[in-house]
XYZ file of C-alpha atoms in Angstrom:
540
model
C 107.939 92.487 158.566
C 110.736 92.617 156.422
C 111.323 90.450 153.260
C 113.413 87.590 155.119
C 110.754 86.855 157.523
C 107.743 86.147 154.523
C 109.801 84.879 152.176
C 111.438 81.800 154.644
C 108.696 80.888 156.142
C 110.113 79.735 159.578
C 114.397 80.288 159.333
C 113.074 82.881 162.030
C 112.201 80.372 163.872
C 114.468 79.417 166.626
C 113.823 75.024 166.255
C 115.672 73.827 169.992
C 115.822 75.545 172.821
C 116.921 79.417 173.060
C 119.592 80.278 170.660
C 122.500 82.702 172.574
C 122.385 84.985 170.113
C 118.729 84.905 169.309
C 118.330 85.097 173.241
C 120.875 88.134 173.628
C 118.468 90.039 171.165
C 115.618 89.361 172.688
C 117.484 90.836 175.985
C 118.569 94.132 174.492
C 114.752 95.002 172.890
C 113.236 93.886 176.030
C 115.509 96.434 178.166
C 114.289 99.054 175.519
C 111.039 98.418 175.468
C 110.531 98.534 179.002
C 111.249 102.088 178.849
C 107.616 102.555 176.901
C 105.764 102.027 179.859
C 103.187 99.538 178.284
C 102.443 96.271 178.524
C 103.094 93.624 175.635
C 99.846 93.174 174.342
C 99.161 96.350 174.365
C 102.404 96.780 171.954
C 101.404 94.503 169.908
C 98.076 96.039 168.569
C 100.011 99.338 168.146
C 102.379 97.439 165.463
C 99.312 95.578 164.114
C 100.832 91.771 165.220
C 99.938 88.934 167.204
C 100.773 89.396 170.543
C 102.475 86.179 171.076
C 104.881 87.038 168.156
C 106.183 90.044 170.275
C 106.497 87.863 173.513
C 108.492 84.973 171.297
C 110.765 88.472 169.895
C 111.256 89.644 173.880
C 112.324 86.437 175.319
C 114.533 85.551 172.039
C 112.474 82.729 171.585
C 112.077 83.841 167.660
C 114.229 86.250 165.478
C 112.383 89.870 165.469
C 112.459 91.332 161.743
C 114.570 94.537 161.349
C 111.396 96.199 160.581
C 109.719 95.573 164.199
C 113.571 96.102 165.715
C 113.351 99.721 163.354
C 109.434 100.814 164.648
C 111.042 100.002 168.397
C 114.096 102.171 168.173
C 111.236 104.687 166.294
C 108.887 104.163 169.685
C 111.745 104.637 172.115
C 112.981 107.659 170.654
C 109.593 109.754 170.402
C 108.911 108.778 174.151
C 112.367 110.182 175.253
C 111.648 113.225 172.948
C 115.205 112.686 171.035
C 116.198 110.125 167.749
C 117.758 107.339 168.718
C 121.347 107.719 168.038
C 122.552 106.637 165.072
C 125.600 104.196 166.515
C 122.721 102.833 168.160
C 120.628 101.668 165.496
C 123.524 99.809 163.751
C 124.731 97.878 167.212
C 120.921 96.254 166.346
C 121.152 95.995 162.919
C 125.050 93.972 163.379
C 123.103 92.158 166.969
C 120.086 90.757 164.134
C 122.275 89.497 161.724
C 125.099 88.173 164.124
C 121.678 86.014 165.318
C 120.579 85.707 161.646
C 124.233 84.027 160.482
C 123.892 81.624 163.745
C 120.392 80.311 163.142
C 120.249 80.861 159.413
C 123.565 81.221 157.371
C 121.941 81.540 153.540
C 119.316 83.956 155.098
C 122.143 86.096 156.458
C 124.499 85.775 153.204
C 121.097 87.749 151.329
C 120.430 89.765 154.328
C 124.087 90.668 153.766
C 123.936 91.585 150.260
C 121.036 93.447 150.409
C 122.828 96.024 153.095
C 125.966 96.158 150.564
C 123.400 97.177 148.025
C 121.390 99.866 149.688
C 124.569 101.175 150.583
C 126.492 101.178 147.064
C 123.453 102.617 145.943
C 124.256 105.327 148.644
C 127.785 106.077 147.039
C 126.285 105.802 143.417
C 124.099 108.909 143.806
C 126.981 110.324 145.872
C 129.022 110.005 142.701
C 126.153 111.216 140.628
C 125.358 114.656 142.760
C 129.298 115.442 142.029
C 129.322 114.760 138.755
C 125.774 117.116 138.472
C 127.934 119.258 140.727
C 130.732 119.776 138.214
C 128.956 120.389 135.332
C 126.644 123.032 136.352
C 130.224 124.656 137.727
C 131.989 123.477 133.909
C 129.100 125.378 132.875
C 129.555 128.218 134.097
C 133.132 128.768 133.691
C 132.643 128.789 129.841
C 129.910 131.010 130.241
C 132.458 133.331 131.515
C 135.306 132.911 129.256
C 132.330 133.616 126.383
C 131.378 137.073 128.516
C 135.051 137.461 128.354
C 135.542 136.922 124.839
C 132.527 139.178 123.561
C 134.305 142.348 125.908
C 137.479 142.056 124.220
C 135.658 141.959 121.115
C 133.775 145.193 121.837
C 136.342 146.609 123.308
C 138.542 146.558 120.382
C 135.892 147.691 118.064
C 135.864 150.488 120.551
C 139.407 151.499 120.194
C 139.292 150.806 116.478
C 136.374 153.530 116.371
C 138.250 155.932 118.387
C 141.423 155.733 115.767
C 139.094 156.736 113.499
C 137.130 159.377 114.354
C 140.991 160.801 116.873
C 143.112 160.033 114.079
C 145.440 159.505 117.190
C 147.065 155.761 118.407
C 145.076 155.054 122.118
C 147.129 154.844 124.700
C 146.601 151.658 126.685
C 144.791 149.714 124.726
C 147.599 146.998 124.631
C 147.444 146.787 128.225
C 143.754 146.549 128.058
C 144.175 143.524 125.971
C 146.701 141.828 128.022
C 144.563 141.955 130.983
C 141.272 140.082 129.315
C 143.863 137.946 127.803
C 145.602 136.786 131.024
C 142.259 136.115 132.463
C 141.040 134.790 129.750
C 144.001 131.996 129.941
C 143.666 131.566 133.798
C 139.601 130.888 132.833
C 140.493 128.340 130.493
C 143.506 126.851 132.792
C 140.192 126.264 135.326
C 138.279 125.030 132.761
C 140.949 122.198 132.188
C 141.375 121.286 135.164
C 137.350 120.865 135.440
C 136.791 119.043 132.818
C 140.053 116.661 134.611
C 137.927 116.198 137.103
C 134.895 115.739 135.560
C 136.058 113.142 133.320
C 137.371 110.779 136.743
C 133.901 111.442 138.926
C 131.874 110.168 135.793
C 134.314 107.424 135.747
C 133.630 107.103 139.704
C 129.625 106.587 139.075
C 130.409 104.716 135.924
C 132.337 102.272 138.984
C 129.625 102.776 141.529
C 126.299 101.804 139.190
C 128.743 98.672 138.029
C 128.764 97.438 141.027
C 125.293 98.744 141.957
C 124.241 96.302 138.931
C 126.439 93.082 140.558
C 124.666 93.439 143.710
C 120.977 93.714 142.502
C 121.859 90.605 139.851
C 123.929 88.590 143.084
C 120.419 89.513 145.394
C 118.433 88.169 142.663
C 120.035 85.315 141.993
C 120.565 84.310 145.874
C 116.802 85.196 146.383
C 115.720 83.079 143.278
C 117.918 80.177 144.425
C 116.326 80.045 147.937
C 113.066 80.018 146.284
C 113.975 76.848 144.542
C 115.170 75.315 147.430
C 111.889 75.672 149.443
C 109.966 73.804 146.372
C 107.681 71.161 147.527
C 106.367 72.839 150.713
C 102.805 72.071 152.320
C 101.206 75.468 150.599
C 101.617 73.822 147.349
C 99.769 70.627 148.293
C 96.682 71.899 149.353
C 94.269 72.588 146.430
C 94.168 76.450 145.636
C 89.975 76.623 147.426
C 91.225 75.412 150.797
C 94.457 77.598 150.552
C 92.315 80.401 150.196
C 90.072 78.905 152.799
C 92.905 79.448 155.484
C 94.262 81.970 154.253
C 90.618 83.521 155.281
C 91.123 82.293 158.792
C 94.291 83.216 159.632
C 93.020 86.775 158.920
C 90.044 86.704 160.510
C 92.061 85.731 163.589
C 94.281 88.528 163.001
C 97.083 86.528 162.100
C 98.626 88.644 159.515
C 101.614 87.652 160.414
C 101.539 83.753 159.949
C 99.282 84.447 156.332
C 101.399 86.759 154.791
C 104.437 84.242 155.691
C 102.518 81.329 153.425
C 101.468 84.282 150.628
C 104.914 84.470 150.399
C 105.763 80.825 149.699
C 102.442 80.523 148.282
C 104.032 82.830 145.649
C 106.893 80.942 144.039
C 105.536 77.962 144.708
C 101.912 77.613 143.183
C 101.258 78.194 139.308
C 100.992 81.280 137.849
C 97.340 80.593 137.398
C 97.016 79.670 141.109
C 98.836 82.882 141.721
C 96.633 85.017 140.003
C 93.609 83.570 141.737
C 95.173 84.444 144.904
C 95.653 88.003 143.538
C 91.890 88.161 142.163
C 90.916 87.047 146.038
C 93.554 89.218 148.086
C 92.741 92.614 145.859
C 89.163 91.882 147.183
C 90.162 91.059 151.145
C 93.420 93.003 151.393
C 95.117 95.684 149.460
C 97.670 95.695 151.117
C 98.187 92.197 151.125
C 97.674 92.357 147.436
C 100.446 95.039 146.753
C 102.785 92.822 148.931
C 101.954 89.359 147.169
C 102.594 91.538 143.667
C 106.191 92.124 145.101
C 107.184 88.452 146.364
C 105.938 87.025 143.142
C 108.021 89.857 140.396
C 111.281 89.165 142.712
C 110.815 85.347 143.220
C 109.501 84.480 139.806
C 111.163 83.168 136.838
C 110.851 85.892 134.144
C 108.889 84.217 131.565
C 106.501 83.873 134.668
C 106.799 87.574 135.013
C 105.976 88.160 131.866
C 102.984 85.715 131.788
C 101.866 87.209 135.799
C 101.963 90.711 134.304
C 99.682 90.076 131.115
C 97.166 88.879 133.871
C 97.413 91.418 135.926
C 96.444 93.999 133.468
C 93.610 92.471 131.936
C 92.129 91.308 135.822
C 93.564 94.166 137.505
C 94.327 97.551 135.981
C 94.174 99.296 138.738
C 97.465 97.421 140.292
C 99.564 97.786 137.023
C 101.330 100.476 138.200
C 102.233 98.582 141.551
C 103.380 95.693 139.629
C 105.611 98.026 137.264
C 107.354 99.246 139.828
C 107.883 96.429 141.540
C 109.052 94.631 138.173
C 111.182 97.256 137.297
C 114.487 96.625 139.172
C 114.362 93.445 136.717
C 114.482 94.908 133.276
C 117.116 96.433 131.000
C 118.136 97.355 127.864
C 119.261 93.688 127.349
C 115.461 92.770 128.041
C 113.478 95.436 127.389
C 112.950 94.149 123.747
C 111.900 90.911 125.085
C 109.815 92.549 127.448
C 107.747 94.452 124.763
C 107.281 91.902 122.565
C 105.038 90.125 125.079
C 103.379 93.192 126.217
C 102.988 95.390 122.800
C 99.372 93.485 122.700
C 98.431 93.372 125.948
C 96.103 96.453 126.529
C 95.792 98.334 129.909
C 92.340 100.053 130.521
C 92.601 103.029 132.736
C 91.109 102.279 136.092
C 89.773 106.313 136.039
C 89.101 106.370 133.002
C 91.351 109.586 132.291
C 93.837 108.456 129.457
C 91.698 105.191 127.720
C 93.474 102.856 127.235
C 97.569 101.818 126.428
C 99.909 98.800 126.164
C 101.756 97.091 129.447
C 104.495 97.701 126.878
C 104.211 101.454 127.260
C 103.945 101.311 131.062
C 107.431 98.747 130.922
C 108.648 101.528 129.174
C 108.810 104.492 130.325
C 109.432 103.233 133.950
C 112.140 101.671 132.235
C 113.714 105.115 131.303
C 113.010 105.476 135.537
C 111.519 108.065 137.315
C 114.561 110.491 137.921
C 116.359 112.488 135.722
C 118.228 110.326 133.265
C 121.242 110.756 130.937
C 120.214 111.044 127.477
C 122.672 108.506 126.099
C 120.895 105.611 128.568
C 117.610 106.580 126.958
C 118.402 106.930 123.691
C 119.894 103.164 124.785
C 117.121 101.850 125.843
C 115.460 102.419 122.722
C 117.397 101.612 120.801
C 117.413 98.057 122.187
C 114.287 97.429 121.378
C 113.986 95.733 118.558
C 111.724 96.492 115.307
C 109.250 93.078 115.724
C 108.831 94.654 119.589
C 107.877 98.258 119.099
C 104.470 99.536 119.873
C 102.210 102.604 118.702
C 99.929 102.980 122.245
C 103.189 104.989 123.538
C 101.108 107.904 125.527
C 103.333 106.733 128.744
C 106.642 106.857 127.149
C 105.367 109.880 125.590
C 104.480 111.701 128.992
C 107.902 110.486 130.161
C 110.609 112.083 127.559
C 108.384 115.176 125.946
C 108.856 117.573 129.024
C 111.314 119.957 128.109
C 114.972 119.258 130.851
C 113.461 116.127 131.696
C 116.771 114.485 130.237
C 119.663 115.452 131.690
C 121.734 116.154 128.302
C 118.217 117.805 126.653
C 115.757 115.900 124.980
C 115.224 118.700 121.821
C 115.826 117.512 119.209
C 118.320 114.590 119.537
C 115.840 111.855 120.380
C 113.521 112.194 118.185
C 116.158 112.596 115.333
C 118.012 109.122 117.232
C 114.296 107.898 116.530
C 113.660 108.972 113.224
C 117.218 107.094 111.874
C 116.119 104.100 114.527
C 112.945 103.827 112.119
C 110.372 104.464 115.065
C 108.286 106.984 113.462
C 105.668 106.506 116.013
C 107.163 106.965 118.215
C 108.916 109.995 116.736
C 105.932 111.633 114.931
C 104.720 111.464 118.466
C 107.649 113.251 120.078
C 107.577 115.750 117.838
C 104.038 116.844 118.053
C 103.876 116.718 122.102
C 107.346 119.189 121.784
C 105.485 121.543 119.766
C 102.096 121.561 122.724
C 105.019 122.760 125.185
C 105.112 125.690 126.351
C 108.055 127.376 128.307
C 109.814 130.318 129.447
C 112.952 129.553 126.550
C 110.449 130.781 123.538
C 112.796 130.053 120.962
C 113.896 126.656 122.386
C 112.316 124.809 119.259
C 113.743 126.767 116.875
C 116.871 127.080 118.202
C 116.890 123.640 118.976
C 116.474 122.942 115.077
C 119.101 125.834 114.667
C 121.939 123.766 116.484
C 121.846 120.863 113.971
C 123.721 120.503 111.209
C 121.482 121.093 107.365
C 121.659 117.563 106.895
C 119.431 116.824 109.948
C 117.752 120.212 109.929
C 116.071 118.749 106.789
C 115.593 115.317 107.242
C 113.419 115.862 110.562
C 111.328 118.641 108.461
C 110.938 116.509 105.286
C 109.618 113.623 108.273
C 107.687 115.994 109.637
C 105.874 116.948 106.597
C 105.715 113.138 105.574
C 104.744 111.469 108.242
C 101.457 110.240 107.220
C 100.685 106.652 109.088
C 100.822 108.994 112.887
C 98.172 111.218 113.959
C 98.879 113.197 117.358
C 96.432 114.380 120.217
C 97.120 116.417 123.005
C 95.648 114.378 125.377
C 95.781 111.050 123.744
C 98.482 110.360 121.766
C 96.568 107.237 119.921
C 93.365 108.643 118.068
C 93.604 110.636 114.573
C 93.286 113.985 115.304
C 96.212 116.143 113.565
C 98.998 115.499 111.656
C 101.934 116.339 112.610
C 103.218 118.441 110.019
C 100.410 120.730 111.810
C 101.716 121.013 114.780
C 105.021 121.482 113.684
C 104.327 124.376 111.330
C 101.990 126.151 113.783
C 105.014 126.245 116.496
C 107.559 127.344 114.221
C 105.548 129.911 112.995
C 104.669 131.532 116.316
C 108.144 131.103 117.079
C 109.332 132.673 114.141
C 106.987 135.921 114.833
C 107.972 136.633 117.726
C 111.574 136.681 116.625
C 110.929 137.688 113.391
C 113.628 134.867 111.946
C 111.560 133.252 109.122
C 114.794 131.098 107.809
C 113.043 127.503 109.423
C 109.900 128.379 108.142
C 110.972 128.926 104.525
C 112.684 125.528 104.810
C 109.646 124.095 106.056
C 107.086 125.262 103.501
C 109.524 123.560 101.081
C 109.576 120.623 102.791
C 105.821 120.461 102.882
C 105.407 121.283 99.553
C 107.251 118.716 98.601
C 105.784 116.103 100.431
C 102.069 117.095 98.989
C 101.069 118.187 102.753
C 100.302 122.043 101.812
C 96.253 121.689 102.052
C 96.463 120.677 105.949
C 99.164 123.177 106.297
C 95.692 125.436 105.245
C 94.119 124.605 108.371
C 96.596 126.036 110.108
C 94.443 128.535 112.847
C 97.752 130.394 114.349
C 99.480 133.037 112.176
C 96.391 132.753 109.712
C 97.924 136.251 107.983
C 101.408 134.992 107.510
C 100.805 131.358 106.858
C 99.060 133.131 103.644
C 102.363 135.307 102.999
C 103.865 131.956 101.804
C 100.510 129.874 100.935
C 99.001 132.164 98.977
C 102.329 132.663 96.113
């Protein structure tokens, strides 16, 4: 059942007689259905709908949902042994929109906006793939230039050695250099062209993202507007206990469609307290209905109401928190994330499976807002910067999981993100993130040390001094909120392990100096990794 039918309640019904556009759609659906060779009653059971609803769809007395049409197209394709062609699917979609426009212009506008939003999201994804492809190609060309430069240097050194050995000028050396230089110039021209193309592709991606965001806000605005227009319905007039009894009867009689429509209406028309009672009952009665109900509440209610509802879900239905956050996340951005964290920073969420103890609902929201794909480093930093100091929280297990994995952020996460957190003054998250990086194993053996060496001297010392001095945050490999290890210990161990492998102890020397200046030497004496080598510094 699609969002339109659940939201509007009665607009999918043809009130007087049979509307021509709806009747025409019903005729096309009937023609398709007849290819299946089954009765309407049997098909209604197959798609989990009441047979009277299916009958009205085919007779053109009720507008079929898009989900119903898509399922019928799939069934016909499977029966024929070949998928239905795309132009037929598009024809059916447009035929349904035409019927919807005739019987409910407001819902037609909403459905059209949703279609435009889906198209815009696909364009945004295509633009992002082009940016990623150009970025990889540019990196490849830049590496070729670096390799060529190394070849030229080695060649010049070889020629110089031969001149010193033989005392003769090497014939052809100048021509060899010219050939390398010509190749290098050609590669540099290609690089400049790729940079130009990459800049254009990034601009197109930004424009696509902007269009997508504008369409998303238009959809949300229209959904809320239609929800407000439908206020005062019968769903609010019935006491909540009686309303639950009515829904129970509908479900017992397998009137799932009608029950879903009434629940959808209740999701925006009833008080947050009543909505919460409904969710408690639905969770025990039907899990699929409860998740659908959460989706409606998060989309139709005001932002402030959803924040209150989220706190209720966290306290009474922790197993539904992940679903709630997933539905709510499209409404969260860098402009309101601080408000979300302020409201939820002290709302604890117990792990229903008992694996990770308790974290904060704000942690769920921030981790999900960072996105489940591979986000840009700048976007992650911008989001973290948007959480003001009064809204920050210390139970950051999920956020740490999201941004601490090597290569989880486009552009690299170490050590830029922890340094940004240090600059923000978000010490808890910065310390936890540093310790998490130290615990990861990766195929890049010296990635942590190399990341520090790429920074300027001042930034490197600031990070080392921070790690040596922070005393209010302790980190555990599994649970980031339990006091187990001071941050300087995992960082010291990791730097020592990498130094032993590379035989480069420069960072270890700097770190030992930082630890000494901040009075944390006793902590390092407990280090197990490289114990004999630690003695080289600590025993002096």
